[in-house]
Short mmCIF file of C-alpha atoms in Angstrom, two decimals:
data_model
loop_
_atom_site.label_atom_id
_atom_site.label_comp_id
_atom_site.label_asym_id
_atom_site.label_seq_id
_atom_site.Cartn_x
_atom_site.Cartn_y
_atom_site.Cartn_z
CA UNK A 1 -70.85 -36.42 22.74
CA UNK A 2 -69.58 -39.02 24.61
CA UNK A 3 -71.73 -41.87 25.28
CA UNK A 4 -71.77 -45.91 26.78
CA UNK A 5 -74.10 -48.48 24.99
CA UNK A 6 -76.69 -48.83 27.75
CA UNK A 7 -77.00 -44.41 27.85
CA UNK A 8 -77.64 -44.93 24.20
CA UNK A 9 -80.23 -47.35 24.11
CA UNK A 10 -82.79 -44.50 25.92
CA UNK A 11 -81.75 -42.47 22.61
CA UNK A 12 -82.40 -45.84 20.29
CA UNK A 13 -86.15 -45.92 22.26
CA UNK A 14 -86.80 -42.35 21.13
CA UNK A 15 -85.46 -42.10 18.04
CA UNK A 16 -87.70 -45.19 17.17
CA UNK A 17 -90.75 -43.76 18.36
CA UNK A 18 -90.01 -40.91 16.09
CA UNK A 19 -89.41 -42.83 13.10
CA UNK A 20 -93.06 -44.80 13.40
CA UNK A 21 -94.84 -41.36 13.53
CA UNK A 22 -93.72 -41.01 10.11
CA UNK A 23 -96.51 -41.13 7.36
CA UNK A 24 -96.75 -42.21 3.50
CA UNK A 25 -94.56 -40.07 1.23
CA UNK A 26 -96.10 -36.63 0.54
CA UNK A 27 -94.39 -33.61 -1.24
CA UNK A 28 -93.90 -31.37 1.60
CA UNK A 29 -90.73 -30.30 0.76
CA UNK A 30 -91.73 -27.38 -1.53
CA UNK A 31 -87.76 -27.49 -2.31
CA UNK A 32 -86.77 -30.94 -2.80
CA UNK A 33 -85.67 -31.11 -6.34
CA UNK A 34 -86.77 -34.22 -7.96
CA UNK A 35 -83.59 -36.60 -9.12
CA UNK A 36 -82.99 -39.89 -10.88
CA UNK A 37 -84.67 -42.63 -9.02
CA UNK A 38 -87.74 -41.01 -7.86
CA UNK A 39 -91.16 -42.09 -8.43
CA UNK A 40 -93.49 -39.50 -9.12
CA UNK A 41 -97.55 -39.56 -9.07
CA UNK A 42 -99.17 -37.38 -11.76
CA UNK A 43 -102.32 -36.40 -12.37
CA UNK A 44 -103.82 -34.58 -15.37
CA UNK A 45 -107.17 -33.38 -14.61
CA UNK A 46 -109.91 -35.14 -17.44
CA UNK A 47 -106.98 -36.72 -19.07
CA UNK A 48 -106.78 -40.58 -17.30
CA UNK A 49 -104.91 -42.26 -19.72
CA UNK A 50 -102.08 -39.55 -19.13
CA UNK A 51 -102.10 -39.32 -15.43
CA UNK A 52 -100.39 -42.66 -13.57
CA UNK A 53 -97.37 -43.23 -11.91
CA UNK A 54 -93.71 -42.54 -13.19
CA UNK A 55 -90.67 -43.35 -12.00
CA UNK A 56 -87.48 -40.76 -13.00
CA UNK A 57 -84.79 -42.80 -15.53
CA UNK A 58 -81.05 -42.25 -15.79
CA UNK A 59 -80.94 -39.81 -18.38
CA UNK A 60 -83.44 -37.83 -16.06
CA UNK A 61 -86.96 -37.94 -17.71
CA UNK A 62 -90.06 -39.25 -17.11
CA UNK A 63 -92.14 -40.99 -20.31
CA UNK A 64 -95.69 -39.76 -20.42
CA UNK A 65 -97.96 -41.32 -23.09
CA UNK A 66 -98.97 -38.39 -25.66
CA UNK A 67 -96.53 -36.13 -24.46
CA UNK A 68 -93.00 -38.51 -24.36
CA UNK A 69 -90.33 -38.04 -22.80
CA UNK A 70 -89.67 -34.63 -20.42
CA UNK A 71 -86.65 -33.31 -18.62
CA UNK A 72 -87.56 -33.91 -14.88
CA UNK A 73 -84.16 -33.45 -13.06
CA UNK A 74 -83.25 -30.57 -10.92
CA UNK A 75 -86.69 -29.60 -11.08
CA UNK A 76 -88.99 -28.60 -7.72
CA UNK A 77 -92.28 -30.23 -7.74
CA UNK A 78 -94.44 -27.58 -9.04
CA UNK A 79 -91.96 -26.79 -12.01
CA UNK A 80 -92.60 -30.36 -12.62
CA UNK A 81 -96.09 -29.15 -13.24
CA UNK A 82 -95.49 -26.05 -14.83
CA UNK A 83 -93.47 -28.24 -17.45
CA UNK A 84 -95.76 -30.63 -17.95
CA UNK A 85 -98.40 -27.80 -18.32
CA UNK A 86 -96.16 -26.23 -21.20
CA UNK A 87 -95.92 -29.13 -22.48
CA UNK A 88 -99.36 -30.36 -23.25
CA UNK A 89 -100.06 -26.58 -24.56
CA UNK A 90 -97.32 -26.85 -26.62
CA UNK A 91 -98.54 -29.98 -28.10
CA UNK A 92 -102.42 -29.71 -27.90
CA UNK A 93 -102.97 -26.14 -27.72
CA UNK A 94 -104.86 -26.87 -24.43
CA UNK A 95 -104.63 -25.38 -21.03
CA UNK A 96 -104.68 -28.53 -18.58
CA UNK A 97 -104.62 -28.84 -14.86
CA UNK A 98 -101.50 -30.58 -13.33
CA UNK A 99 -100.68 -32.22 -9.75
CA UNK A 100 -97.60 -34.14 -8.91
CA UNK A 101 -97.11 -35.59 -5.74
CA UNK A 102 -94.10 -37.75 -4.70
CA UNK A 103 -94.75 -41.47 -4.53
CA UNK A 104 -91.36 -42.78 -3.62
CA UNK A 105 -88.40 -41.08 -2.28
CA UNK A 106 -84.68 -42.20 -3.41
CA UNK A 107 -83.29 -44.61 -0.63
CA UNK A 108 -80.82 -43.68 2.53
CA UNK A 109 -78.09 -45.70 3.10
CA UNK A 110 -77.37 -46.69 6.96
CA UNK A 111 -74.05 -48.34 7.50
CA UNK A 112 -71.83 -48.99 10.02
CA UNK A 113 -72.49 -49.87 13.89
CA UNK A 114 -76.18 -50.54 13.35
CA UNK A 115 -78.26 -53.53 13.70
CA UNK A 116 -79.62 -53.58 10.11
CA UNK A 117 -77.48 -51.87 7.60
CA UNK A 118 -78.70 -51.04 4.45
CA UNK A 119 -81.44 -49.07 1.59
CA UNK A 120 -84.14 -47.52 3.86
CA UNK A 121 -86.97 -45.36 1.74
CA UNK A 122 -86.41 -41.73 2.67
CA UNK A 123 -89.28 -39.57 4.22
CA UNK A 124 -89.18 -35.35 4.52
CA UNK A 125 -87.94 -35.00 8.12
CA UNK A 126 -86.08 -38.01 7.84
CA UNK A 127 -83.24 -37.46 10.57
CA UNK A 128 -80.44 -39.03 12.23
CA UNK A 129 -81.79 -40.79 14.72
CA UNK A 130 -84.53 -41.82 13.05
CA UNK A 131 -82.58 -43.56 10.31
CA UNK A 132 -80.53 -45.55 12.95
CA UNK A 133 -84.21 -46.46 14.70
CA UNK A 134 -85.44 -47.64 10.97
CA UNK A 135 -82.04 -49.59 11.14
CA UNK A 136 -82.91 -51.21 14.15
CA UNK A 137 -80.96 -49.14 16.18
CA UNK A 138 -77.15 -49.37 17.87
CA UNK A 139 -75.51 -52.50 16.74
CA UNK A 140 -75.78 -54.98 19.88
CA UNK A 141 -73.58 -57.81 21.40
CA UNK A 142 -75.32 -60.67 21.82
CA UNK A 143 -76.41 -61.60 24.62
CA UNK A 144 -74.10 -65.15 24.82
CA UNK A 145 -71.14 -62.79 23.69
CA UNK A 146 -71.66 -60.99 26.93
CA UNK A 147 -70.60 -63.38 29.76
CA UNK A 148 -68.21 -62.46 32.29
CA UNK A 149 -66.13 -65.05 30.88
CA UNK A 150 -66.16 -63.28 27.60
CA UNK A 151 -65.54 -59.93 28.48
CA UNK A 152 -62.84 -61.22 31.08
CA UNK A 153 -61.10 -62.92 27.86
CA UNK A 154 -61.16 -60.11 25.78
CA UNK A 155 -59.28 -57.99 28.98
CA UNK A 156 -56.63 -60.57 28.34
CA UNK A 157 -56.61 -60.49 24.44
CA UNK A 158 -56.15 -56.82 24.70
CA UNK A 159 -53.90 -57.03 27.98
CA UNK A 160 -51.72 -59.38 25.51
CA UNK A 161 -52.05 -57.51 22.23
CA UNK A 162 -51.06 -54.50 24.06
CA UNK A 163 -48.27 -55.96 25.45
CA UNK A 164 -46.90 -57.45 21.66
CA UNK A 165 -47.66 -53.71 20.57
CA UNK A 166 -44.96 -52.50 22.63
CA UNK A 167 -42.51 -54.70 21.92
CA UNK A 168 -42.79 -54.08 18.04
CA UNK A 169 -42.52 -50.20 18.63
CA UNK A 170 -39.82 -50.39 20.68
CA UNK A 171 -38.22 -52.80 18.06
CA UNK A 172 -39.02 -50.44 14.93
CA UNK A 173 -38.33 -47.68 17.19
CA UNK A 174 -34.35 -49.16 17.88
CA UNK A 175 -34.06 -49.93 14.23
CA UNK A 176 -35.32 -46.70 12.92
CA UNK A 177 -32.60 -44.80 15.21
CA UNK A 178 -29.76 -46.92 14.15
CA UNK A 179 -31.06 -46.73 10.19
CA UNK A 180 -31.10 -42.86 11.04
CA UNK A 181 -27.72 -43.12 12.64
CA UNK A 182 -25.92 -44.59 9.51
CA UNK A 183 -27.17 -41.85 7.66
CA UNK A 184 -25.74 -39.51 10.41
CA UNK A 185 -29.11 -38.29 11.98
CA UNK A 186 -29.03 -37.62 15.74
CA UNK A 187 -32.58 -39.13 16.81
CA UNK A 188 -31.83 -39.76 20.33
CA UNK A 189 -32.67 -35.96 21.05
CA UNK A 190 -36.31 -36.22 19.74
CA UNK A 191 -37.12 -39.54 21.66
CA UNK A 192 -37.82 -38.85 25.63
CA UNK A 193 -35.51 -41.35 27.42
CA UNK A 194 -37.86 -43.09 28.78
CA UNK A 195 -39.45 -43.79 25.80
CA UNK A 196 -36.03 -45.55 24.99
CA UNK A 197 -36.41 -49.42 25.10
CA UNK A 198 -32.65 -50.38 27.05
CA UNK A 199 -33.31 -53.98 26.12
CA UNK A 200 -33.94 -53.02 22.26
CA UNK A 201 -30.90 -50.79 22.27
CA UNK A 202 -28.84 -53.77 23.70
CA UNK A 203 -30.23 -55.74 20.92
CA UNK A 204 -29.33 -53.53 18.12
CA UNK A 205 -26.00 -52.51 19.48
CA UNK A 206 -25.01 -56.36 19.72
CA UNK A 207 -25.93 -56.61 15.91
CA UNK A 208 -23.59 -53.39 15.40
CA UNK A 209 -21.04 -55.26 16.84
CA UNK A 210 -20.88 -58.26 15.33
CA UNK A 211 -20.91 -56.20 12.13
CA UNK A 212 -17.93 -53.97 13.47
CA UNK A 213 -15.84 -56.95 13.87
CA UNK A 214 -16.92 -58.49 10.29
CA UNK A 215 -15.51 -54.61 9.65
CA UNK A 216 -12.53 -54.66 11.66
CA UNK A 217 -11.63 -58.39 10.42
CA UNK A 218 -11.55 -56.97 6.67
CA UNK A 219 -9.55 -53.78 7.76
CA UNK A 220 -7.06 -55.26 9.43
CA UNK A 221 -6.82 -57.74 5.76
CA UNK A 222 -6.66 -54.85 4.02
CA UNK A 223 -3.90 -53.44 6.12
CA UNK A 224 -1.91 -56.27 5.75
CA UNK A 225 -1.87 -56.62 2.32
CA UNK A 226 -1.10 -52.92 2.19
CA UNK A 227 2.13 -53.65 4.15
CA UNK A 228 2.80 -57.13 2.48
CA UNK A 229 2.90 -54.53 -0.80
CA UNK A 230 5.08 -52.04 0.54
CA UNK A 231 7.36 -55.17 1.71
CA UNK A 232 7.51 -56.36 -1.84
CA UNK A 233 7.62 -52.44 -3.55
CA UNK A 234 10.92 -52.11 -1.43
CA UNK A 235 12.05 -56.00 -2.58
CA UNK A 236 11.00 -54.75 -6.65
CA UNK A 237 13.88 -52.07 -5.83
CA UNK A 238 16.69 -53.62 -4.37
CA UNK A 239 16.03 -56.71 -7.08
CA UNK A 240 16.38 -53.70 -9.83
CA UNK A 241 19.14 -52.85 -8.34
CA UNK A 242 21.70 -55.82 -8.40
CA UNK A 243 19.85 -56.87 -11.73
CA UNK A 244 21.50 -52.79 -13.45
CA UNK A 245 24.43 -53.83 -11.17
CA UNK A 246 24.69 -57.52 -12.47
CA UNK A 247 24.30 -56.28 -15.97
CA UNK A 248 26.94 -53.66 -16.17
CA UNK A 249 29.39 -56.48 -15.05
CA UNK A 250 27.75 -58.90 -18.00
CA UNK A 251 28.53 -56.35 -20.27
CA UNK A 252 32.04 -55.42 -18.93
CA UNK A 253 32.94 -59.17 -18.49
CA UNK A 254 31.65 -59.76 -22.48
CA UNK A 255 34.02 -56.77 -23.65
CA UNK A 256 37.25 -58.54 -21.70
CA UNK A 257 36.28 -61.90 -23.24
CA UNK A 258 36.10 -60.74 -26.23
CA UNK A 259 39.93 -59.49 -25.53
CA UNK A 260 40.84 -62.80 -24.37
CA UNK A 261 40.93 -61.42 -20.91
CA UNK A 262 38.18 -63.06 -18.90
CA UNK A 263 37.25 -66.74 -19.03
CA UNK A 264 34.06 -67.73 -20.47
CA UNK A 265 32.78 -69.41 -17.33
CA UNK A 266 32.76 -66.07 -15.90
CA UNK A 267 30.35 -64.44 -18.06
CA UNK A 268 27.75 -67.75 -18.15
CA UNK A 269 28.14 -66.80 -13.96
CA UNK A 270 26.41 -63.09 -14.34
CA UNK A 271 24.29 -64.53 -17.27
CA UNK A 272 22.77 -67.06 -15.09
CA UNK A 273 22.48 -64.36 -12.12
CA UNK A 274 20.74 -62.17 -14.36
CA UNK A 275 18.26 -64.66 -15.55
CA UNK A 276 17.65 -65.61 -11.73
CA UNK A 277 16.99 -61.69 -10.68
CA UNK A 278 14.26 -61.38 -13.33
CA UNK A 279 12.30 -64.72 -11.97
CA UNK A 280 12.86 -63.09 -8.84
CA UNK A 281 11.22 -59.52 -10.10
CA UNK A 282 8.24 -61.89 -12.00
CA UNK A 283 7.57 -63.57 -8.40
CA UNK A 284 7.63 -60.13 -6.59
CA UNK A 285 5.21 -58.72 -8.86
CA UNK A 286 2.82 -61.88 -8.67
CA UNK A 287 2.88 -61.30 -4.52
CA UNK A 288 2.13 -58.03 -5.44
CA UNK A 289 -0.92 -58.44 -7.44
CA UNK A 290 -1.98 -61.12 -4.75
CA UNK A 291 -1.79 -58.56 -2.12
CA UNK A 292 -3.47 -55.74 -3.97
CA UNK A 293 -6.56 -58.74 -4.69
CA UNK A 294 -6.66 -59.64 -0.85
CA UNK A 295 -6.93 -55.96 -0.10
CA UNK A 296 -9.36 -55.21 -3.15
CA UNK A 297 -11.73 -58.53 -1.41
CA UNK A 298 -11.24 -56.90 2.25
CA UNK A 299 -12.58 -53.42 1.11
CA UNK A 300 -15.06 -55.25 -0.80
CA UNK A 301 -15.82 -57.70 2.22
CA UNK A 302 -16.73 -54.03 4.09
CA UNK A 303 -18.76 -52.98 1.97
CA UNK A 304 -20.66 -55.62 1.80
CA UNK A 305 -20.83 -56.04 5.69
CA UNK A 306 -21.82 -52.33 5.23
CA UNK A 307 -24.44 -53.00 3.08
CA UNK A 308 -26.10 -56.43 3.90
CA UNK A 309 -26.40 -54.49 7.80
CA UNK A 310 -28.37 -51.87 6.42
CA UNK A 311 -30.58 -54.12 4.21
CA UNK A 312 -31.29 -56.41 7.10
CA UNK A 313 -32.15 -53.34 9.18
CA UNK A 314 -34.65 -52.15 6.58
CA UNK A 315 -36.16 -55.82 6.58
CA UNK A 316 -36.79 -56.44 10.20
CA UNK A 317 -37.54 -52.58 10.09
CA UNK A 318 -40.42 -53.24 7.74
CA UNK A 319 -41.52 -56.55 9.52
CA UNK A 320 -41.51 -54.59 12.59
CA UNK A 321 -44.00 -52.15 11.34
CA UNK A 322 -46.34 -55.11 9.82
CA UNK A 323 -46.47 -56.42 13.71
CA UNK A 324 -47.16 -53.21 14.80
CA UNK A 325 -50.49 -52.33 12.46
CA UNK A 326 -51.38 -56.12 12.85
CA UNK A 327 -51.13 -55.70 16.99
CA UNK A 328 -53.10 -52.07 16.80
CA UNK A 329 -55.83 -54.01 14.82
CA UNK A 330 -55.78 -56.49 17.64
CA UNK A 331 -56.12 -53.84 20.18
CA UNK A 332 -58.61 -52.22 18.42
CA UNK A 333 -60.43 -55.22 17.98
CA UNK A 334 -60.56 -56.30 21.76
CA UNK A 335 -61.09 -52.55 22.65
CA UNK A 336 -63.89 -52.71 20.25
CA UNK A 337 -65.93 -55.78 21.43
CA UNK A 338 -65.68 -54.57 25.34
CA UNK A 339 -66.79 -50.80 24.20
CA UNK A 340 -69.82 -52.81 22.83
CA UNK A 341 -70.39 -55.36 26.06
CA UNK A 342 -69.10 -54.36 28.34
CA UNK A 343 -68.94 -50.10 28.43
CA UNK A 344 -68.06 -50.63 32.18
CA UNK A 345 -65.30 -52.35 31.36
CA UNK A 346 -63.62 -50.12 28.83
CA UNK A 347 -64.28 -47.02 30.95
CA UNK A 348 -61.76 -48.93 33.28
CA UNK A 349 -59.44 -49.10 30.66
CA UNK A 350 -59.96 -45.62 30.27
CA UNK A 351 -61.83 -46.19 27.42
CA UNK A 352 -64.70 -43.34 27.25
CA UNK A 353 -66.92 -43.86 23.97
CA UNK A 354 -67.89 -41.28 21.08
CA UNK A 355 -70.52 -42.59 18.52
CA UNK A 356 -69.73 -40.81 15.81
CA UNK A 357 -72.62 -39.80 12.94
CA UNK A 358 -70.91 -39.17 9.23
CA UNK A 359 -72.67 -38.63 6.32
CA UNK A 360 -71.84 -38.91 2.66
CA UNK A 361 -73.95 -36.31 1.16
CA UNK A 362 -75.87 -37.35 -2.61
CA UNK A 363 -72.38 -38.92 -4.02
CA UNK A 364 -69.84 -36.84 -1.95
CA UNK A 365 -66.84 -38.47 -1.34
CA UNK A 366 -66.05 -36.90 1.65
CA UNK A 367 -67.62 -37.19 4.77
CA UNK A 368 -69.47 -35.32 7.21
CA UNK A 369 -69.62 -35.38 10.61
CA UNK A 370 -73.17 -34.26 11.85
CA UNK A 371 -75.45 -33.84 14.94
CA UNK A 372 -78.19 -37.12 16.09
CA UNK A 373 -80.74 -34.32 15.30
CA UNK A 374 -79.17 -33.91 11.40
CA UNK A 375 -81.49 -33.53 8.46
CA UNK A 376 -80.74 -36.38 5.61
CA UNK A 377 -81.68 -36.29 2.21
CA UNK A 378 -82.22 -39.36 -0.37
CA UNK A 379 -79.24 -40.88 -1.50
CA UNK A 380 -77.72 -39.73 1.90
CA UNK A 381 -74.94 -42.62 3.21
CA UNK A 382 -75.42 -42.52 7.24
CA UNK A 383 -72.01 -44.29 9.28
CA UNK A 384 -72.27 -44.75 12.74
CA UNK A 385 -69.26 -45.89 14.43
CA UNK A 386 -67.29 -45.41 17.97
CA UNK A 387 -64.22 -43.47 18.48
CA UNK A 388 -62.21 -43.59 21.79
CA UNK A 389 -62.45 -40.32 23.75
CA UNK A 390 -58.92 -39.65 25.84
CA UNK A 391 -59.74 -38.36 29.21
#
């Protein structure tokens, strides 16, 4: 049912007038069953001193002098009699005449959008609307909360809240696609393209750049040293080379000085050659293992790039959705306060109003939604709040 403040105050009026018809507690519910809480009048014909008032404790009995304690809960009124009656002829071998009447309901609980939350004594018939008229009825603005000036700033909270809202979907929205893209998720199919944010995309492809060419920087590193190595591998071999060739000469020149017919300054020449190849092969191979570290830091420079992008992502991802629940709890706020002052206002907004009526039933957990015109029972938690209607 939808409904603006002012059509629901006619209801409030009513609902009120129904409530003070009410009368004193009486037990004309010939199925209520009696429950912890409940205050019970009793009256033993010719037996005073056990008739009185008694009030149902947390284990569920009531304590009657001469007959103790009895097991009251779950029980209708008149097998509250019929046990009492068993009782006393149980214990006094009497027949005695028993009346119990209800003295004091369990409480209702009225929360929510009401002037006066809180306990309210239950009565049979107990409704609704009558509940929200014994809680004064619809919560109202007041009335210095209801200026022009007010309800004019709280166009332009919302106008600006709304506003802040978009941005931070839009942002999530970008970063969410490009998260999804890394993982090699096509989103751009499920999002209508006007639902696409160009200015967001820009954003979020710039950041993809600047991480590409962090990328491309430690590629082309990693190239380098790759060729640097192959430059050296093909240096290693050619070194080998003369150093097999300058050692077969060593030894041939040793075995004619040994005949007398080479000089010895002739074999110190290939001695000191062959010392100067292996420094040379030592230096290679140190280039080498420099060039496999520089590519070894480049592919570990990319993954890092690779990796500090995605975690940065995530981050603003997350602070993105923080804005976002923040600036729908703004909206809701604004829409809230001009739903209450100004219903006029809100309707221009679009902004058509449901008061919603849930109950938590005797301990449920789970709510229900109900009619204005809903029975309650005691221990019954009433809500009353306002949900926007789309039209």
């Amino acid at each position: 049912m939808v409904v603006y403040l002012r059509q629901f105050a006619a209801c409030t009026a009513l609902a009120l007038a129904l409530a003070l018809t009410g009368g004193p507690a009486k037990a004309d519910t010939p199925d209520y069953h009696v429950d912890v809480g409940d205050r019970l009048t009793i009256s033993v014909y010719g037996k005073p001193e056990m008739s009185g008032n008694f009030q149902v404790r947390a284990d569920g009995q009531i304590a009657m002098h001469l007959l103790g304690p009895i097991d009251v809960a779950g029980l209708t009124m008149r097998q509250v009699e019929e046990r009492i009656e068993t009782e006393a002829r149980e214990r006094f071998s009497s027949r005695e005449s028993v009346v119990v009447d209800m003295l004091e309901y369990r409480d209702v609980f009225v929360l929510g959008a009401v002037d006066t939350p809180g306990a309210y004594e239950f009565r049979p018939g107990l409704t609704v609307m009558k509940a929200i008229a014994m809680a004064g009825g619809i919560e109202r603005v007041q009335e210095d909360l209801r200026s022009e000036r007010d309800i004019e700033n709280a166009r332009n909270n919302l106008a600006e809240a709304q506003s802040r809202l978009t941005f931070a979907q839009s942002e999530r929205d970008a970063l969410a696609r490009e998260l999804a893209r890394l993982d090699g998720v096509t989103t751009e199919a499920q999002v209508p393209e006007a639902r696409l944010d160009q200015e967001q995309e820009q954003l979020v492809g710039l950041r993809r750049s600047l991480m590409q060419d962090l990328m491309e920087g430690a590629t082309m590193r990693s190239t380098l040293a790759d060729e640097e190595a192959g430059m050296l591998d093909q240096r290693r071999e050619l070194i080998n080379e003369r150093l097999d060739a300058t050692q077969e000469q060593l030894e041939s020149m040793q075995e004619l000085e040994a005949r007398g017919l080479a000089r010895k300054e002739q074999t110190l020449g290939l001695k000191i050659d062959l010392s100067e190849y292996n420094a040379d092969l030592l230096e290679v191979a140190a280039f080498v293992s420099r060039a496999k570290q520089t590519r070894a830091n480049a592919e570990s420079d990319i993954q890092e790039a690779q990796t500090e992008y995605r975690l940065n992502l995530l981050q603003d991802k997350i602070e993105a959705e923080q804005r976002v629940a923040q600036e729908r709890t703004e909206v809701q706020m604004a829409l809230n306060f001009l739903r209450r002052a100004s219903p006029a206002a809100a309707a221009e907004l679009g902004e058509a109003v449901e008061t919603v009526y849930e109950v938590f039933r005797n301990g449920s957990d789970t709510p229900e939604r109900v009619a204005p015109t809903a029975l309650l029972g005691p221990e019954d938690v009433l809500n009353i709040s306002f949900e926007a209607v789309m039209q």
